GROMACS .gro file of N, CA and C in nm:
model
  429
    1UNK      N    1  -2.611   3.414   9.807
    1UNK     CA    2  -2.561   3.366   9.680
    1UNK      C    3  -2.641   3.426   9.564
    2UNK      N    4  -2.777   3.445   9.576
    2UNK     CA    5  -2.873   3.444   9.460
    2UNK      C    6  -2.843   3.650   9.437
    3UNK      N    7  -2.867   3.730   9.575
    3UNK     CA    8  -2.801   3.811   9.554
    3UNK      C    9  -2.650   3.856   9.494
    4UNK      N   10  -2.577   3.775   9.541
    4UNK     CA   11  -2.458   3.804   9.453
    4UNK      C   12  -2.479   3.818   9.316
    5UNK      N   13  -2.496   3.715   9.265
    5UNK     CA   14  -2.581   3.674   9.103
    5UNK      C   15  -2.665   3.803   9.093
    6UNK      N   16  -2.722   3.853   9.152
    6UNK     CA   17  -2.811   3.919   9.089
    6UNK      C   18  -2.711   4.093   9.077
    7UNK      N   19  -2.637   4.111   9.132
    7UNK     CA   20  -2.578   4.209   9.190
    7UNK      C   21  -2.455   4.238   9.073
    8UNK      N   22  -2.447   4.101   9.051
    8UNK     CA   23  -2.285   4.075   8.936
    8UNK      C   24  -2.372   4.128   8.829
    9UNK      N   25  -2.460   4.109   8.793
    9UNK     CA   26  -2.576   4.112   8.657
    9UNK      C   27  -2.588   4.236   8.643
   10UNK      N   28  -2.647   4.288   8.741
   10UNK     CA   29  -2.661   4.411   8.747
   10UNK      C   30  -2.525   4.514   8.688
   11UNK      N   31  -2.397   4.482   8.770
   11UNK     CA   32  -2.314   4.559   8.698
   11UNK      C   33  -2.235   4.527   8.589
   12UNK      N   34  -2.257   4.398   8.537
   12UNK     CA   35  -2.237   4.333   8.402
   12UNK      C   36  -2.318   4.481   8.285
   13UNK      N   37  -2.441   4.446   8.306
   13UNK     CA   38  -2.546   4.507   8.242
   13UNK      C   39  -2.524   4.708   8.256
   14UNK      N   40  -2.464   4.715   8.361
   14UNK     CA   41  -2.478   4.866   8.385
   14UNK      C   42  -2.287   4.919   8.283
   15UNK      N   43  -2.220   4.830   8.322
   15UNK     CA   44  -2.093   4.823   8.212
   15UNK      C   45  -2.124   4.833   8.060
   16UNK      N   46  -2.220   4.718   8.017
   16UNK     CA   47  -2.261   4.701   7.907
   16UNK      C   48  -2.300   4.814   7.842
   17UNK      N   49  -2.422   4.909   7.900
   17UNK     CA   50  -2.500   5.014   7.898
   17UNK      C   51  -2.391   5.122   7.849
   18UNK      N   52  -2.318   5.126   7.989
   18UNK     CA   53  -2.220   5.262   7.990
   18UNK      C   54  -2.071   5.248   7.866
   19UNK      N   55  -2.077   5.145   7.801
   19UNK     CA   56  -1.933   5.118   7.724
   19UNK      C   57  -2.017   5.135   7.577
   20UNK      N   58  -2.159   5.114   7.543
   20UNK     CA   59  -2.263   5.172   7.442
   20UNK      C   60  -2.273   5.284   7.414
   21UNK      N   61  -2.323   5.335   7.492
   21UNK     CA   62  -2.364   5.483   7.527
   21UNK      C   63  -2.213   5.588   7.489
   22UNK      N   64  -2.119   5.519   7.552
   22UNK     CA   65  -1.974   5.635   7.530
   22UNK      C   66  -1.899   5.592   7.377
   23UNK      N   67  -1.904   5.496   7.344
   23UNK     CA   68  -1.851   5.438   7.253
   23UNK      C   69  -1.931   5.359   7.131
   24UNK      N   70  -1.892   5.372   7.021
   24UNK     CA   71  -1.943   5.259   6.924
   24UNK      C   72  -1.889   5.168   6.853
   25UNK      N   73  -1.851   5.106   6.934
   25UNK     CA   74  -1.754   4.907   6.953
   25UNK      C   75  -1.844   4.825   6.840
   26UNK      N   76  -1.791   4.698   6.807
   26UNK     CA   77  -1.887   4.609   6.770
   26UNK      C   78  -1.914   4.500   6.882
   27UNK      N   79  -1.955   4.391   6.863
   27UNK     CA   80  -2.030   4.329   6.923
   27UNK      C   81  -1.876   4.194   7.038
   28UNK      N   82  -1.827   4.182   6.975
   28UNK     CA   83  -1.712   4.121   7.025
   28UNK      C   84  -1.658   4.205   7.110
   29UNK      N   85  -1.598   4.345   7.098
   29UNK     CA   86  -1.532   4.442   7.171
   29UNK      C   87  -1.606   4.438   7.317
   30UNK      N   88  -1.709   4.487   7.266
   30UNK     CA   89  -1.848   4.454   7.421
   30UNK      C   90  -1.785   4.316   7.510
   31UNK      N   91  -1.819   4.211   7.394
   31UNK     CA   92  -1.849   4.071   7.496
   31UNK      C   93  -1.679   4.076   7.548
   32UNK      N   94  -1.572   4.140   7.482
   32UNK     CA   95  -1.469   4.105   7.552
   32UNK      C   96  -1.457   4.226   7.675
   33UNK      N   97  -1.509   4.295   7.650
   33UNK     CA   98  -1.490   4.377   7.778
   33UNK      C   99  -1.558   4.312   7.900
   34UNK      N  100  -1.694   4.263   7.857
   34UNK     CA  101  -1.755   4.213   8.013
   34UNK      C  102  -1.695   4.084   8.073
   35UNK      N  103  -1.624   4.024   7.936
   35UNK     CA  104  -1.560   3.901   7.964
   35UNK      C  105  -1.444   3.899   8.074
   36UNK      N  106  -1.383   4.041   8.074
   36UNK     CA  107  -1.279   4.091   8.148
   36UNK      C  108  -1.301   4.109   8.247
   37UNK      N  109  -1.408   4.135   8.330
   37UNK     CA  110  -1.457   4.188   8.428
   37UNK      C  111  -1.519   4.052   8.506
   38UNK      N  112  -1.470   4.084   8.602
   38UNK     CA  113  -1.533   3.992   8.664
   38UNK      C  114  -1.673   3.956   8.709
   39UNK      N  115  -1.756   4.054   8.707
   39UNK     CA  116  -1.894   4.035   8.740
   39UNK      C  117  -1.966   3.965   8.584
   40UNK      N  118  -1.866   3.987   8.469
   40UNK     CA  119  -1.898   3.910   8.343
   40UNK      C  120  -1.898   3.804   8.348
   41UNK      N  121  -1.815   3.742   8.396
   41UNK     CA  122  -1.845   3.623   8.411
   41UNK      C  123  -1.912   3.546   8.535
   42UNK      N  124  -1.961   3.592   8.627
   42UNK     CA  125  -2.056   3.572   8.738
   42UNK      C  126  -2.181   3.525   8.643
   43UNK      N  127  -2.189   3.624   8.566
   43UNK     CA  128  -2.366   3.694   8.499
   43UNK      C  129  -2.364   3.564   8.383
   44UNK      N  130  -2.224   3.528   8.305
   44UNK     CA  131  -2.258   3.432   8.181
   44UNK      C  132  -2.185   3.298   8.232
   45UNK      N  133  -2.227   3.239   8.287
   45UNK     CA  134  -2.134   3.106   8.339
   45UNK      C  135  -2.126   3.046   8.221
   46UNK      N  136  -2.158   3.010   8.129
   46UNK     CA  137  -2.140   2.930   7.985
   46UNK      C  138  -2.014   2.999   7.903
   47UNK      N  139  -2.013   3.146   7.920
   47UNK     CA  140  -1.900   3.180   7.831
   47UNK      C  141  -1.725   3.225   7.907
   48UNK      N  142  -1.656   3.221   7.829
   48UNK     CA  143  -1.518   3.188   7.899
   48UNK      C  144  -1.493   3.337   7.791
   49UNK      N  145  -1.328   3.351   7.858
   49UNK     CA  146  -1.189   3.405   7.809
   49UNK      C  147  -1.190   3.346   7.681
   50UNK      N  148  -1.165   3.230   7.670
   50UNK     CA  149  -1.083   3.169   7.540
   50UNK      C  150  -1.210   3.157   7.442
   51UNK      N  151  -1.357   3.132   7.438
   51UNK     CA  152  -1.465   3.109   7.389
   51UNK      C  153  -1.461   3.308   7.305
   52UNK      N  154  -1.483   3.407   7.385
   52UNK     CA  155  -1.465   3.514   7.350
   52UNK      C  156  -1.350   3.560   7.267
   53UNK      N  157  -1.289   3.540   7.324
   53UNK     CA  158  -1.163   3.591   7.229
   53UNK      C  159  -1.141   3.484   7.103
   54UNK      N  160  -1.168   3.378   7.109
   54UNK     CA  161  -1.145   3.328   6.941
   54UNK      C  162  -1.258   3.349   6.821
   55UNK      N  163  -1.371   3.446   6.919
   55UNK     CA  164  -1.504   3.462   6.855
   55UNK      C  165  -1.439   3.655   6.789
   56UNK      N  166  -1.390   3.679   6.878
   56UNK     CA  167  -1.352   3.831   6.837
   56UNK      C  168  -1.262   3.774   6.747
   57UNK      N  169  -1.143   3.690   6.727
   57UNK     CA  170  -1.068   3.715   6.655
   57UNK      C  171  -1.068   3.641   6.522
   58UNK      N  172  -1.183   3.586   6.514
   58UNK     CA  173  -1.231   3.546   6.381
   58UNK      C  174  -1.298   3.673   6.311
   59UNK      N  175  -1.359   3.785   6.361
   59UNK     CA  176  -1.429   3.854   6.290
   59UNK      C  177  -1.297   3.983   6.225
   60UNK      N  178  -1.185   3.949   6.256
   60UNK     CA  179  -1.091   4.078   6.258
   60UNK      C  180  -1.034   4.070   6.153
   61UNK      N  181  -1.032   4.164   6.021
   61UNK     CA  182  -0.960   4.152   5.911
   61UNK      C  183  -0.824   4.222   5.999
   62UNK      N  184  -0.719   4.172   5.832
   62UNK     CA  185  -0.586   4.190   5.862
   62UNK      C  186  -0.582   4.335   5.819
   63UNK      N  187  -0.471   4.466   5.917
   63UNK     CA  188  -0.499   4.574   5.843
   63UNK      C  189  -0.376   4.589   5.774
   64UNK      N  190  -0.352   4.588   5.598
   64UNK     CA  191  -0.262   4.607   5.542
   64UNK      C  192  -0.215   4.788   5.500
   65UNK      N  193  -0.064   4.804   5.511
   65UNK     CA  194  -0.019   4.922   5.476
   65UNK      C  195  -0.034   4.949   5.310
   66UNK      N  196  -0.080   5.026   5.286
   66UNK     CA  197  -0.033   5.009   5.154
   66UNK      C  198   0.021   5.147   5.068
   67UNK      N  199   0.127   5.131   5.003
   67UNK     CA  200   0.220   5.216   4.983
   67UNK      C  201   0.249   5.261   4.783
   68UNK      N  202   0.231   5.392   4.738
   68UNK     CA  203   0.279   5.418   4.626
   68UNK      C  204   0.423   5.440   4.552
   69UNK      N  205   0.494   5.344   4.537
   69UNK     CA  206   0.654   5.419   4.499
   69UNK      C  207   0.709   5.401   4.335
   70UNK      N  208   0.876   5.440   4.344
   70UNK     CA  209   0.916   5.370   4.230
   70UNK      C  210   1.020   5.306   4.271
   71UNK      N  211   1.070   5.217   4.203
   71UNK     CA  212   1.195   5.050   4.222
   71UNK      C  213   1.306   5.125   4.165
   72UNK      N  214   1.371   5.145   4.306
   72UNK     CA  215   1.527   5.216   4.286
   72UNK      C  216   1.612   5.092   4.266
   73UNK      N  217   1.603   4.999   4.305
   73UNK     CA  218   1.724   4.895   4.310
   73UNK      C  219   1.642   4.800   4.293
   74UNK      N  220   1.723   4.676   4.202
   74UNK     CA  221   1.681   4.536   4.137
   74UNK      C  222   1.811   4.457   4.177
   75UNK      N  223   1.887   4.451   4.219
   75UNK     CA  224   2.065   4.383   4.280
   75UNK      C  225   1.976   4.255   4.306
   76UNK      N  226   1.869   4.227   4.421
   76UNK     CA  227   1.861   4.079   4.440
   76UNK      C  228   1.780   4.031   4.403
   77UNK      N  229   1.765   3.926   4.411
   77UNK     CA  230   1.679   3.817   4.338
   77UNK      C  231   1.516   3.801   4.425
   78UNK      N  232   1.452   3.793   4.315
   78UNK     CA  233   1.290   3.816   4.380
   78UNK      C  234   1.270   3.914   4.473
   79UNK      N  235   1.305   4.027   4.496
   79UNK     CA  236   1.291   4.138   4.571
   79UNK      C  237   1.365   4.251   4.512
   80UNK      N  238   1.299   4.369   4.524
   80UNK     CA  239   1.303   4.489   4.476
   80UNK      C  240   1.329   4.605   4.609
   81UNK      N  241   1.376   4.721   4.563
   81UNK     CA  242   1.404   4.829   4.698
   81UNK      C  243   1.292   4.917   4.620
   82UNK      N  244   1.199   4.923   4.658
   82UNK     CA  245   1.106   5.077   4.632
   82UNK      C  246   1.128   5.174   4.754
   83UNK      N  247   1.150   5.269   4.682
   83UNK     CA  248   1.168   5.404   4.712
   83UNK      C  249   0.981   5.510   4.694
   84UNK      N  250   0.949   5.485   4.864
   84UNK     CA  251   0.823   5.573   4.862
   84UNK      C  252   0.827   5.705   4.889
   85UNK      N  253   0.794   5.823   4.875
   85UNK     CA  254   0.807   5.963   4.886
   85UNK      C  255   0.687   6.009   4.916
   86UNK      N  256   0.685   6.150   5.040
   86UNK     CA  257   0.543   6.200   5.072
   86UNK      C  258   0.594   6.336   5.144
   87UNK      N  259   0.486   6.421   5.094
   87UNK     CA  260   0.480   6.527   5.117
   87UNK      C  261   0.477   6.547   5.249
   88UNK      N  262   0.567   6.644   5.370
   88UNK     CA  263   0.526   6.654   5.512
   88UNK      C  264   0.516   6.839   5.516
   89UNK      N  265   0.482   6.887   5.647
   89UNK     CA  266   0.445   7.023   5.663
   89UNK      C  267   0.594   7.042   5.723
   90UNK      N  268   0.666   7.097   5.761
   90UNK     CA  269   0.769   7.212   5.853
   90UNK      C  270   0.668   7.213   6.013
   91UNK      N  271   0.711   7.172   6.127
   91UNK     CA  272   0.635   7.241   6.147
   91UNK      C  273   0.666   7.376   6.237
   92UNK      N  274   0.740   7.427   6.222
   92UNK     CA  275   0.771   7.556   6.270
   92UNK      C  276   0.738   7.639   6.148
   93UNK      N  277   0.806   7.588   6.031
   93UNK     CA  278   0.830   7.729   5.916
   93UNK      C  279   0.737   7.649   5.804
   94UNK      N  280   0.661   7.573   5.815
   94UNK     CA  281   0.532   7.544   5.706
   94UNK      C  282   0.558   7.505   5.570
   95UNK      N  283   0.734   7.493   5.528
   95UNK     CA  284   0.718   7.463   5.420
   95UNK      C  285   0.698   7.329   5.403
   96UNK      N  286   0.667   7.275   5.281
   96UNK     CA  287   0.597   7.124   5.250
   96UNK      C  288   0.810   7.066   5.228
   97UNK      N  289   0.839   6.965   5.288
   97UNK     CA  290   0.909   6.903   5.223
   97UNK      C  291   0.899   6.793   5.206
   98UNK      N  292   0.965   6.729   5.120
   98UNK     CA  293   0.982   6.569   5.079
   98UNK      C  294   1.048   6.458   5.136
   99UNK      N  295   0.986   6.391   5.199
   99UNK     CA  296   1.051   6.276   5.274
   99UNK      C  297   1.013   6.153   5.209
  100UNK      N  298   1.142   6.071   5.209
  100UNK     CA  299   1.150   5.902   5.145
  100UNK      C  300   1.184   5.794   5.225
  101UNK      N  301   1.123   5.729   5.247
  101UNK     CA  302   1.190   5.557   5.263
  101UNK      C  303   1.167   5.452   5.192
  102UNK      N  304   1.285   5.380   5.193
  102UNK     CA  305   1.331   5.262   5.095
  102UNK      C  306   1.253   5.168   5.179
  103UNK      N  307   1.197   5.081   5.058
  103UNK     CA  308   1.146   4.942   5.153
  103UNK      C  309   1.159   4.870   5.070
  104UNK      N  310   1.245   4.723   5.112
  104UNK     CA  311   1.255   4.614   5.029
  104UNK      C  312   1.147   4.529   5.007
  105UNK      N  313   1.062   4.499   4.894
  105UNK     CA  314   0.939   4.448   4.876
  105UNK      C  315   0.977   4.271   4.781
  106UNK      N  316   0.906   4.197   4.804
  106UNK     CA  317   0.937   4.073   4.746
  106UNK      C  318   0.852   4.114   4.592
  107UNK      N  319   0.916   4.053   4.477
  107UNK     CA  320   0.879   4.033   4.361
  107UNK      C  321   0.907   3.892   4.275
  108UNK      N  322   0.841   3.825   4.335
  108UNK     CA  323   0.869   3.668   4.297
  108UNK      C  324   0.881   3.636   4.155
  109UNK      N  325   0.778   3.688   4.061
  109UNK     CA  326   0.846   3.706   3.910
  109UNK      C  327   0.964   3.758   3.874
  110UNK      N  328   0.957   3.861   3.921
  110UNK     CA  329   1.045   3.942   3.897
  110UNK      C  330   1.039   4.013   3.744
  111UNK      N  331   0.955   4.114   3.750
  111UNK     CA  332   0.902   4.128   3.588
  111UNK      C  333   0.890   4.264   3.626
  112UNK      N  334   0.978   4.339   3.726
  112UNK     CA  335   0.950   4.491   3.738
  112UNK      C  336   1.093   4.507   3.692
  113UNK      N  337   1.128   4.676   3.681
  113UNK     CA  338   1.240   4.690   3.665
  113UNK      C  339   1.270   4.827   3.744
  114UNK      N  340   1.376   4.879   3.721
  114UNK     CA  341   1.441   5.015   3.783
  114UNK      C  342   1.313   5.111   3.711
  115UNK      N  343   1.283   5.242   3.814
  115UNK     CA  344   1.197   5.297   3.744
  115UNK      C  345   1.040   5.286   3.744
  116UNK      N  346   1.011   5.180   3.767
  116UNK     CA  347   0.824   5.084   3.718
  116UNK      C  348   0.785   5.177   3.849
  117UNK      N  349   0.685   5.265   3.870
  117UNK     CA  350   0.578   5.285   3.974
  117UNK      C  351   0.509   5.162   3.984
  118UNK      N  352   0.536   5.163   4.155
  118UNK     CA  353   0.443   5.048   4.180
  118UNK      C  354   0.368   5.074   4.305
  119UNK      N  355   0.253   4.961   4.321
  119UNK     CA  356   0.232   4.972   4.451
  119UNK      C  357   0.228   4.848   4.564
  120UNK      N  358   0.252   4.898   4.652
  120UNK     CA  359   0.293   4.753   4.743
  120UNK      C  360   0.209   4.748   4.888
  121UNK      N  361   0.235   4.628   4.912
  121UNK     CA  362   0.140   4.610   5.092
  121UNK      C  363   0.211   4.550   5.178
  122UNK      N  364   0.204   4.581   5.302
  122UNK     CA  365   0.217   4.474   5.398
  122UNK      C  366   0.194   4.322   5.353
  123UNK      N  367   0.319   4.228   5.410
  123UNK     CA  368   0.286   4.068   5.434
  123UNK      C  369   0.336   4.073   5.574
  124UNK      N  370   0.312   3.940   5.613
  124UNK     CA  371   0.392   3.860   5.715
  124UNK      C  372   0.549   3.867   5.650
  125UNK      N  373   0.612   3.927   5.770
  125UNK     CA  374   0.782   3.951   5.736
  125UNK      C  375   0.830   3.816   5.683
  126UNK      N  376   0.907   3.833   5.549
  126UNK     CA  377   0.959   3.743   5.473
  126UNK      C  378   1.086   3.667   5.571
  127UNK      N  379   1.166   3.840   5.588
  127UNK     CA  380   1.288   3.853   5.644
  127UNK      C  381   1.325   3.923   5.730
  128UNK      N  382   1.442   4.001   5.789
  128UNK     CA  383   1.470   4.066   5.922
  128UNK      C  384   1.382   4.228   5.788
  129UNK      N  385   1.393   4.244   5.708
  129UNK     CA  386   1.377   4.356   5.645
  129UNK      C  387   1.277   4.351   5.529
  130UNK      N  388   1.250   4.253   5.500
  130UNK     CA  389   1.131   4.259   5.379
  130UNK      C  390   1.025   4.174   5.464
  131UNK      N  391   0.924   4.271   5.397
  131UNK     CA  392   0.781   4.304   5.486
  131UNK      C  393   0.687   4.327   5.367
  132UNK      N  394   0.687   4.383   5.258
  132UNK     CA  395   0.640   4.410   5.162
  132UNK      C  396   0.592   4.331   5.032
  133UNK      N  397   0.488   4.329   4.968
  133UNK     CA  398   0.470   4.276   4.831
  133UNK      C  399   0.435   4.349   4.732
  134UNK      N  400   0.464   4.362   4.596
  134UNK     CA  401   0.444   4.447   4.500
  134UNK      C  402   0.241   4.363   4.459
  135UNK      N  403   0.181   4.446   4.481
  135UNK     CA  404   0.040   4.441   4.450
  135UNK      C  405   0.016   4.440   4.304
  136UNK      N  406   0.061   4.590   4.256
  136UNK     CA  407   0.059   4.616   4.113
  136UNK      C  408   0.137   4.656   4.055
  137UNK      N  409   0.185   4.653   3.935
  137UNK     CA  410   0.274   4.810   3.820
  137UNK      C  411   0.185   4.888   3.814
  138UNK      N  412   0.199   5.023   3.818
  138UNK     CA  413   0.070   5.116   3.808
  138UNK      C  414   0.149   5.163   3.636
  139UNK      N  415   0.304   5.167   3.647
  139UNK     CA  416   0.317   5.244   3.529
  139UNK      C  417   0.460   5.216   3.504
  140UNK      N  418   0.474   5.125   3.408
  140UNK     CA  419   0.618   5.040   3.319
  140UNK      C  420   0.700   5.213   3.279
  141UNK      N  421   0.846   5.161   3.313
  141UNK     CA  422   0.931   5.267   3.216
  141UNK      C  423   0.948   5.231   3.106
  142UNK      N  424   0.951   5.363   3.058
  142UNK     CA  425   0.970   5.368   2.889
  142UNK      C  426   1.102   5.298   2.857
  143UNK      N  427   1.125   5.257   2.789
  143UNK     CA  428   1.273   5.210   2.712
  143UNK      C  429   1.349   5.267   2.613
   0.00000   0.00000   0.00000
């Protein structure tokens, strides 16, 4: 028994070592890897699955998209269609062309108009299709 224990430790610790050494994780990534393994939990009888993972997933910011366009369409209410555009390569024949997608973004004031550069982020999906929030106006149209 005491060998086992000592044996699980051992390759707890030799995992630990070797997932350091190849990689540079933070400190949760680690404990969830040994947590996975079974000799991990031989070696930490106090810590669990569920103890680990709500410890990793407190430290995890949210990663938001965030996008430059201008507001092609105003039709519905508290939401806007921005139209984002970005340069891509060819890649056979290298020329740069221009590619767009529309994304419906929520605008709860509603104080943008056709035209306004804006910029927008990821939310939690409103709807089957809006996903988006207007962050800022970077730049009002003229009138």
């Amino acid at each position: 028994m005491q060998t086992n224990l000592i044996g699980s430790l051992i390759l707890a610790l030799l995992v630990a070592v070797a997932w350091i050494a190849t990689t540079r994780h933070s400190a949760p990534e680690l404990g969830r890897t040994l947590a996975s393994t079974r000799a991990g939990f031989t070696a930490c009888p106090g810590v669990t699955r569920h103890s680990l993972a709500t410890f990793a997933e407190a430290e995890r910011k949210p990663i938001r998209q965030k996008f430059e366009g201008r507001i092609v369409g105003d039709g519905m209410q508290k939401s806007r269609t921005v139209r984002v555009e970005r340069l891509v390569r060819h890649p056979k024949y290298h020329k740069r062309m221009r590619l767009s997608k529309n994304f419906i973004v929520d605008d709860p004031t509603e104080s943008t108009e056709v035209g306004d550069v804006v910029q927008i982020a990821s939310i939690k999906p409103m709807s089957k299709r809006k996903a988006f929030e207007i962050v800022e106006v970077v730049r009002k149209v003229k009138k």
